[in-house]
CSV table of C-alpha atoms in Angstrom, one decimal:
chain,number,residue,atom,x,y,z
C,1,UNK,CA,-5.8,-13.0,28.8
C,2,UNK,CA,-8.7,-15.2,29.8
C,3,UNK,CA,-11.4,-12.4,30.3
C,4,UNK,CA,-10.5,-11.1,26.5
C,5,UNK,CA,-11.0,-14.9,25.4
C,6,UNK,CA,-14.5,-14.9,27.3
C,7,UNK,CA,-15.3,-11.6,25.5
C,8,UNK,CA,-14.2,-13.1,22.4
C,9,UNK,CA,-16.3,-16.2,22.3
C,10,UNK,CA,-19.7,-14.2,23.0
C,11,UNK,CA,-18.5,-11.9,20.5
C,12,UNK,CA,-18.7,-15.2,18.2
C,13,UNK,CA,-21.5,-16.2,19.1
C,14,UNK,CA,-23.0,-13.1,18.9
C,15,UNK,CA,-21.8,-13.1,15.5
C,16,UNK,CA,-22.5,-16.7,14.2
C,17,UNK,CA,-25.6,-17.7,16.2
C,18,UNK,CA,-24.7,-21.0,16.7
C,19,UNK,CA,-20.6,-22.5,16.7
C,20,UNK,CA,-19.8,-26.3,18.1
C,21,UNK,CA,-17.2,-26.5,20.9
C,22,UNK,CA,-14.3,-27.5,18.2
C,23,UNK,CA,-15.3,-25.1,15.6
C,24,UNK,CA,-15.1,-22.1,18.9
C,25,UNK,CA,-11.7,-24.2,19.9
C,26,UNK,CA,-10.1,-23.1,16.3
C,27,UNK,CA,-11.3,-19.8,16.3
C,28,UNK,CA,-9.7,-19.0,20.0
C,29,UNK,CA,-6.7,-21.4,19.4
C,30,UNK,CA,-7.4,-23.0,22.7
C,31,UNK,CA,-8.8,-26.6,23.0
C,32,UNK,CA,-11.8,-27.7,23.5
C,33,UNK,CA,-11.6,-28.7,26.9
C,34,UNK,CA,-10.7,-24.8,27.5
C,35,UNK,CA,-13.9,-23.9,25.5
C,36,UNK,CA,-15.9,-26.1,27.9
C,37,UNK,CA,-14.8,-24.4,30.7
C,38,UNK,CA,-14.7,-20.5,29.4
C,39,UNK,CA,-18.6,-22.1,28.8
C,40,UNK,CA,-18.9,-23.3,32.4
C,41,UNK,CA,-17.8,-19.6,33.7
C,42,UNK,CA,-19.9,-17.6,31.2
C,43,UNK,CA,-22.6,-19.0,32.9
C,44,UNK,CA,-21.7,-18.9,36.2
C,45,UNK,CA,-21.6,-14.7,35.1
C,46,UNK,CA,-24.7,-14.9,34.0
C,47,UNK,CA,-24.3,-14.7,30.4
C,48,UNK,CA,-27.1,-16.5,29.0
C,49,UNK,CA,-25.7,-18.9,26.6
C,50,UNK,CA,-26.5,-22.7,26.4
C,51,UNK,CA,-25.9,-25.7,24.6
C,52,UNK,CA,-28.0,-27.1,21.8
C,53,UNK,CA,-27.8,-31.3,21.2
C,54,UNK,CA,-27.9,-33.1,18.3
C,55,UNK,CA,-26.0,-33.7,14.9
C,56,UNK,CA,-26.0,-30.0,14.3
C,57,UNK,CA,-25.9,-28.3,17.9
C,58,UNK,CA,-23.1,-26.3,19.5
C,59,UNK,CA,-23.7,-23.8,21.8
C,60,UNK,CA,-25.6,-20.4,21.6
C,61,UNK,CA,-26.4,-16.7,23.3
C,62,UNK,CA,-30.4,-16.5,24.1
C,63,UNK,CA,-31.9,-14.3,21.2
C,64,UNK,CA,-31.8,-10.3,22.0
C,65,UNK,CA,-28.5,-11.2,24.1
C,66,UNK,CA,-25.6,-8.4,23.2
C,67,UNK,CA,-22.2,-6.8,24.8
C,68,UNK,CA,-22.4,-3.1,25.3
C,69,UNK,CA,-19.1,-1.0,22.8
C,70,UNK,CA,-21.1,2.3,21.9
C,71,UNK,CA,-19.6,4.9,20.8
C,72,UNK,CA,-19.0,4.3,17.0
C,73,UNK,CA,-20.8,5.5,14.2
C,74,UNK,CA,-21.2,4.1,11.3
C,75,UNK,CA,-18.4,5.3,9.2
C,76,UNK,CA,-15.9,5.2,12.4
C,77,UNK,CA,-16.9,1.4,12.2
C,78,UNK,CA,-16.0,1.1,8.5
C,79,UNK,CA,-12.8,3.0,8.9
C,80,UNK,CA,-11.8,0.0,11.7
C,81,UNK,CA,-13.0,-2.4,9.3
C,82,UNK,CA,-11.0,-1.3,6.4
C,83,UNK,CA,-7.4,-0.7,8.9
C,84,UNK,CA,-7.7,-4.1,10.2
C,85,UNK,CA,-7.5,-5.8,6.7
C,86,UNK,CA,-4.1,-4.7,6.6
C,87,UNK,CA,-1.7,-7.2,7.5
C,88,UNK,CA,1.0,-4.5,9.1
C,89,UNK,CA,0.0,-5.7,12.7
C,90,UNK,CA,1.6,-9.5,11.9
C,91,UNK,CA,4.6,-8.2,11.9
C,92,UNK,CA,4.3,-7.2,15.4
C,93,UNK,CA,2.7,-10.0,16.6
C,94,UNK,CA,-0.7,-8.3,16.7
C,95,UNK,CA,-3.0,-10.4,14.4
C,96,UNK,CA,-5.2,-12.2,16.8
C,97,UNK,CA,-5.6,-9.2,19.0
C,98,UNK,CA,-6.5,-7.1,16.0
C,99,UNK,CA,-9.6,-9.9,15.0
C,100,UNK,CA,-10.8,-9.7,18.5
C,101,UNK,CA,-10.7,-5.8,17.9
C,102,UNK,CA,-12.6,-5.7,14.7
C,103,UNK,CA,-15.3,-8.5,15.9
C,104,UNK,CA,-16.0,-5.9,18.9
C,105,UNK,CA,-16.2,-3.4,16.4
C,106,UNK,CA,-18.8,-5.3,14.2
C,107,UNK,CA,-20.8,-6.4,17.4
C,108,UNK,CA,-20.9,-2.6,18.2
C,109,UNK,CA,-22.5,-1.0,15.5
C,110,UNK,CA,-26.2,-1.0,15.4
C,111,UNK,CA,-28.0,-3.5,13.6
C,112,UNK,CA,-29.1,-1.3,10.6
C,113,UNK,CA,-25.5,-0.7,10.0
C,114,UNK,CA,-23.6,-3.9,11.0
C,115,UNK,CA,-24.1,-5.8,7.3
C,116,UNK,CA,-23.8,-2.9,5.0
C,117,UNK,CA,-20.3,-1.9,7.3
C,118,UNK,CA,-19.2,-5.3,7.0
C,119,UNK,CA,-20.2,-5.6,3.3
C,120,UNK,CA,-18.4,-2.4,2.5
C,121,UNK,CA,-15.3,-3.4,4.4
C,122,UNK,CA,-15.1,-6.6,2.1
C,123,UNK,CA,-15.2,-4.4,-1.0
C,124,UNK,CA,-12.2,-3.3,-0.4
C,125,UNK,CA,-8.7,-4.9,-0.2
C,126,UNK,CA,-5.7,-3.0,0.6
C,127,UNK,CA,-1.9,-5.1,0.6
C,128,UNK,CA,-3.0,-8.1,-0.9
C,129,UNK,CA,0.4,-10.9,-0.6
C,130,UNK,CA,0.2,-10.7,-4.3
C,131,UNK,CA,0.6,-8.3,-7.0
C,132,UNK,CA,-1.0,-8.6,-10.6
C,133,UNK,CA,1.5,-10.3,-11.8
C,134,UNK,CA,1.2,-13.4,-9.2
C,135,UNK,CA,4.9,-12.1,-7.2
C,136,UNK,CA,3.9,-12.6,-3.4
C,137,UNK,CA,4.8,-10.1,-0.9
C,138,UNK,CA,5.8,-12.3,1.8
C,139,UNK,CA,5.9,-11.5,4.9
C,140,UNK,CA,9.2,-12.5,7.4
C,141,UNK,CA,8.6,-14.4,10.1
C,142,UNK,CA,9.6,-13.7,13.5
C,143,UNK,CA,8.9,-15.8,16.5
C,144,UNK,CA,5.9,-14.7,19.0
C,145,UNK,CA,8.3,-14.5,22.4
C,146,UNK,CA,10.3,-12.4,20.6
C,147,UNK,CA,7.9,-9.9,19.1
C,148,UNK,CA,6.1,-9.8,22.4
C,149,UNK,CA,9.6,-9.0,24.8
C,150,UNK,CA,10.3,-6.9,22.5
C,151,UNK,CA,6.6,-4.8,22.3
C,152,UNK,CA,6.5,-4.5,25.9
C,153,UNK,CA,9.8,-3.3,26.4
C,154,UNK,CA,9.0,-0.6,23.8
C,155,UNK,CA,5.9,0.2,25.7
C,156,UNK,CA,7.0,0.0,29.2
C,157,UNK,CA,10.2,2.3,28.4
C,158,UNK,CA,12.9,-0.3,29.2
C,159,UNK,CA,16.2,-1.7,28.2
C,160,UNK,CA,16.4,-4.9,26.1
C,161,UNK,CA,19.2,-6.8,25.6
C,162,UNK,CA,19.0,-9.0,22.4
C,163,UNK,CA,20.5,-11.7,20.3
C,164,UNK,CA,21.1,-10.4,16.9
C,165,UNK,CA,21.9,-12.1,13.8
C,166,UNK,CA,23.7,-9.2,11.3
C,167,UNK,CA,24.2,-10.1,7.7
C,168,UNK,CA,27.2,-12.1,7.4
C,169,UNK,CA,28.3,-11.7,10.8
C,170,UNK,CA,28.0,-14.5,13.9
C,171,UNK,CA,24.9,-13.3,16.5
C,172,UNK,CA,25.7,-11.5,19.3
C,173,UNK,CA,24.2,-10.4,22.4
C,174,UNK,CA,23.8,-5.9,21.8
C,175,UNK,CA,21.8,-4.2,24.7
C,176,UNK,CA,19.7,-1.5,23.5
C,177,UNK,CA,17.3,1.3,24.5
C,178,UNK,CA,14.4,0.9,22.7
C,179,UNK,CA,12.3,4.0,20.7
C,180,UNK,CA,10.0,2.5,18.7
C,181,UNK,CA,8.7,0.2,16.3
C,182,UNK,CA,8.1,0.4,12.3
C,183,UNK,CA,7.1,-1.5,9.6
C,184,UNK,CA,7.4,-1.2,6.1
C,185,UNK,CA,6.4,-3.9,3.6
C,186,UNK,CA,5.3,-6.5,5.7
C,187,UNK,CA,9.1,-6.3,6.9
C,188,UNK,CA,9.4,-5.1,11.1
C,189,UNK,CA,12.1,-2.8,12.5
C,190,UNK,CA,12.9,-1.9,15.8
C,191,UNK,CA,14.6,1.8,16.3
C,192,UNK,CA,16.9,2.5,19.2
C,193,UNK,CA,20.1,3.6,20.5
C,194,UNK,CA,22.8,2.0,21.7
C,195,UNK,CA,25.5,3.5,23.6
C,196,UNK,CA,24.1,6.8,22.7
C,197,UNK,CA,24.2,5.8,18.6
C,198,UNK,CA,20.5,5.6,16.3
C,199,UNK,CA,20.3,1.8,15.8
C,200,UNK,CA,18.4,-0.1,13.2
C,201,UNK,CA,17.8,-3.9,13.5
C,202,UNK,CA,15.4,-6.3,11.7
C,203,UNK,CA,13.0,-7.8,13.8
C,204,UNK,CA,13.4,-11.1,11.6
C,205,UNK,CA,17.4,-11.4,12.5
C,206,UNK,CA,16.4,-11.5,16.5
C,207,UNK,CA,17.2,-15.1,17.6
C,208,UNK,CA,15.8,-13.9,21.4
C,209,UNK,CA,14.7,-10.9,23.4
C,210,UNK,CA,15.0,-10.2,27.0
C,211,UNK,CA,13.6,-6.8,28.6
C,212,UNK,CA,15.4,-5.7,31.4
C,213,UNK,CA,14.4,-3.5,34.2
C,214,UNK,CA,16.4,-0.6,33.9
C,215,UNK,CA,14.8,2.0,32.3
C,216,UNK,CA,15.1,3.3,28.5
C,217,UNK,CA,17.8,6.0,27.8
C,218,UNK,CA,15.7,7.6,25.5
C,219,UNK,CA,13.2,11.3,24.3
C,220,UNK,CA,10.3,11.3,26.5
C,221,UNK,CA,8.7,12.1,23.3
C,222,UNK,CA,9.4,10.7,19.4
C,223,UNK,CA,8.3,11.8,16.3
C,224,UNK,CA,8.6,8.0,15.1
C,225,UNK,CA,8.0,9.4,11.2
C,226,UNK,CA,10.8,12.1,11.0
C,227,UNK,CA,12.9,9.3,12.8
C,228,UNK,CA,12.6,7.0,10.3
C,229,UNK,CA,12.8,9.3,7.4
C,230,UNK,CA,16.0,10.5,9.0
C,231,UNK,CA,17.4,6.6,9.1
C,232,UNK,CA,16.3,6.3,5.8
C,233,UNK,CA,18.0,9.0,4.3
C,234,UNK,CA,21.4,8.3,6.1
C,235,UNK,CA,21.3,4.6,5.0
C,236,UNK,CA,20.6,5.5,1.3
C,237,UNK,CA,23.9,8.0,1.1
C,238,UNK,CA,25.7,5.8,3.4
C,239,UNK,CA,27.5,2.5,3.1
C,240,UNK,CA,30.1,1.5,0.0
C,241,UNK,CA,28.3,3.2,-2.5
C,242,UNK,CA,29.1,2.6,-6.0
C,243,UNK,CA,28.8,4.5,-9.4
C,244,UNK,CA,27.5,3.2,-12.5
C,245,UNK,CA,27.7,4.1,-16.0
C,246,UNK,CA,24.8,2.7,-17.7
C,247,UNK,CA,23.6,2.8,-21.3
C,248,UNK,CA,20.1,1.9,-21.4
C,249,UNK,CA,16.9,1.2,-23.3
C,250,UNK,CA,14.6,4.5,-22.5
C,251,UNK,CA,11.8,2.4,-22.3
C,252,UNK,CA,13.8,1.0,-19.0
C,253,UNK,CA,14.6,4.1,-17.6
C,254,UNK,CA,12.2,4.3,-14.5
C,255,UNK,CA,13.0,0.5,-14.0
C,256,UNK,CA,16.7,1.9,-13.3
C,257,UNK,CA,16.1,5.3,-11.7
C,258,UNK,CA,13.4,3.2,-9.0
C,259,UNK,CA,15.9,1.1,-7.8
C,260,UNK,CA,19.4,3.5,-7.8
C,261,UNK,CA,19.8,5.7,-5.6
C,262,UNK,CA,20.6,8.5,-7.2
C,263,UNK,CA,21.3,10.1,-11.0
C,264,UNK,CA,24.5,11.9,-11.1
C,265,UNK,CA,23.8,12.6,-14.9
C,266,UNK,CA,22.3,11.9,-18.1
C,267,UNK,CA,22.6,12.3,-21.6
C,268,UNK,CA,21.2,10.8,-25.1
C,269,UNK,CA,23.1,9.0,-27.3
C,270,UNK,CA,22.5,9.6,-31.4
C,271,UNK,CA,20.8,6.2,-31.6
C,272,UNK,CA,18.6,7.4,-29.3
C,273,UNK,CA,19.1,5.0,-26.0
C,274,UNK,CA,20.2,6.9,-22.5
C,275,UNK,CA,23.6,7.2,-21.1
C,276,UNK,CA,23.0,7.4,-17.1
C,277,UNK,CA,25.7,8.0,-14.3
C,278,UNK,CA,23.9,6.4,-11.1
C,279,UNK,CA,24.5,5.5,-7.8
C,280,UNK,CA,23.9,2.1,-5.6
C,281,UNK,CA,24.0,1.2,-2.3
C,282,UNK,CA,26.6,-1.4,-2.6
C,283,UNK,CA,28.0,-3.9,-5.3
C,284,UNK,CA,25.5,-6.1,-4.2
C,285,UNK,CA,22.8,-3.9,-5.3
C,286,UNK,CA,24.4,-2.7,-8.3
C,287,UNK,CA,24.8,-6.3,-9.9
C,288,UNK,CA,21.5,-7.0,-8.7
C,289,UNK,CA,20.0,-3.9,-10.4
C,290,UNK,CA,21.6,-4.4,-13.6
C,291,UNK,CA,21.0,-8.1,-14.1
C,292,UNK,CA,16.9,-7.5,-13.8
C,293,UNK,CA,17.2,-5.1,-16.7
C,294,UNK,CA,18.8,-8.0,-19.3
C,295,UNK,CA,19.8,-7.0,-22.7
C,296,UNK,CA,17.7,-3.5,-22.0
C,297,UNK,CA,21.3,-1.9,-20.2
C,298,UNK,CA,24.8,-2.6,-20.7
C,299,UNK,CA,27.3,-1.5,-18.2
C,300,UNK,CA,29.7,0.4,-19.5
C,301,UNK,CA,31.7,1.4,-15.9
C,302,UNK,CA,33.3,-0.4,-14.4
C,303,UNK,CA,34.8,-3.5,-15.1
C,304,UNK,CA,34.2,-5.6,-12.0
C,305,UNK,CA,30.6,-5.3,-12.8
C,306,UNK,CA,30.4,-5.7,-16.5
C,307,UNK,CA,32.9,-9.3,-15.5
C,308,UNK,CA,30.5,-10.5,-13.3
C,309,UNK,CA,27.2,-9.9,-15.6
C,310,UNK,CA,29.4,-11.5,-18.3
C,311,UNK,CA,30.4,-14.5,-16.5
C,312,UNK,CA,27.0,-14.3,-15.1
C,313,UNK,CA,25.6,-15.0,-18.5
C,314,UNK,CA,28.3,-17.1,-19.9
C,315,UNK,CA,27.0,-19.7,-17.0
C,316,UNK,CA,23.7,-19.6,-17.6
C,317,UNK,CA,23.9,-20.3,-21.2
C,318,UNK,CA,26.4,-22.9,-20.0
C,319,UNK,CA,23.8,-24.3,-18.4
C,320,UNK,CA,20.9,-24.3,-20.9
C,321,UNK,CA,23.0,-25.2,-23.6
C,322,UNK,CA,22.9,-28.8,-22.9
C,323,UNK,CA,19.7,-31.2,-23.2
C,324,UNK,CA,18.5,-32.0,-19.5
């Protein structure tokens, strides 16, 4: 960990020219008395860097000074650039080892290259946490000794035994064999079996993690993609799926087909809006789906659901029907 920090710090220096001992201190997330002495050893290596007094000093890398990362051309470099503005790796607990990766990057490309690389790379911005609309993305938060018991037992091919929070259900301790990780939508998964059965679980509803030193009962080899397209599939025609009857606005109708999970049928009424059989995953989805589409779709099937939008609606106007 420490000689990835000292790489770091010439790499900012390199980078900056000049950084003061608390402005370096933020950038590592160490403090300052830690700089001092990742200073002290730099030295001591033989790294030419030295401290500059005064109002505006700091300390600074001896002009010509530069770590050796060849290797990379110049669209290689951009490609890097462009992957690590992606904020996939928080979920995993990868964000400050992907900056350190894409400063080395930036540090190795020659110096005709590095600003019109770097320039290009923030040109372009792919995931942003907001859409057009202003509706954030946001991403869940899982705690850092979880993520990383739970990386290393993925990568070291062990068992790990976690605490798991399930939707409406008390935790409970599961152990697991762990395949692999995913993430989609800022949101992290971890795949594995358990007792021989495909497993899903949320890396957000993991309270703790512990790897254990028995090894993995799992393919020597995954096809992490087909996996997960398999999972996906099984959970979307699984569960307590329910059926809808729908009549609906046409200008609506991709608002409703996105979200359902399937269309059993479909016809046109004579006025000219769409009668659609669909599918949901459960209740919960269904009344979901419906209320975002307002007066544009009535429910006509069945009942519980067109009771709860009701009542639903009833309390709302209830609600704003009154002076505050």
């Amino acid at each position: 960990m420490r000689a990835d920090r000292l790489v770091s710090l010439v790499l900012l220096l390199r980078r900056h020219g000049r950084l003061s001992a608390t402005a370096l201190a933020r950038e590592l997330e160490v403090s300052t008395r830690t700089v001092l002495r990742d200073i002290e050893a730099l030295s001591a290596a033989g790294v030419p860097v030295y401290a500059e007094r005064g109002r505006h000093g700091g300390f600074a890398l001896l002009p010509g000074f530069r770590t050796e990362l060849t290797g990379l051309n110049h669209d290689e470099a951009l490609a890097l650039l462009v992957a690590g503005s992606r904020r996939g790796a928080q979920a995993f607990g990868l964000g400050s080892a992907l900056a350190s990766a894409m400063l080395k990057v930036v540090d190795a490309l020659p110096e005709s290259h590095r600003e019109t690389a770097a320039g290009a790379a923030g040109r372009l911005l792919i995931d942003p946490e907001t859409d057009l609309l202003a509706r954030r993305s946001a991403a869940e938060e899982v705690p850092d000794a979880v993520v990383a018991e739970v990386l290393r037992a993925v990568f070291a091919g062990h068992r790990l035994r976690i605490h798991y929070a399930a939707v409406d259900q008390t935790p409970e301790w599961r152990t697991v064999d762990p395949i692999g990780l995913v993430t989609v939508r800022e949101t992290g998964y971890l795949l594995a079996m358990r007792s021989g059965e495909d497993r899903t679980y949320r890396l957000s509803r993991i309270r703790a993690a512990e790897r254990l030193a028995e090894p993995a009962r799992r393919p020597d080899q995954v096809d992490l993609d087909r996996v997960w397209q398999e999972r996906s599939t099984r959970f979307r025609t699984g569960g307590d799926q329910v059926t809808v009857l729908v009549r609906l606005d046409p200008a609506r109708r991709e608002d409703l087909v996105g979200t359902a999970l399937a269309v059993l049928a479909e016809e046109a009424d004579p006025d000219g809006r769409l009668r659609l059989e669909v599918t949901f995953q459960d209740p919960r989805h269904a009344r979901w789906a419906l209320w975002q589409l307002g007066t544009a779709a009535e429910a006509l099937a069945p009942q519980w659901l067109r009771d709860y939008l009701r009542d639903r609606a009833l309390a709302i106007a209830a609600r704003y029907g009154t002076s505050p």
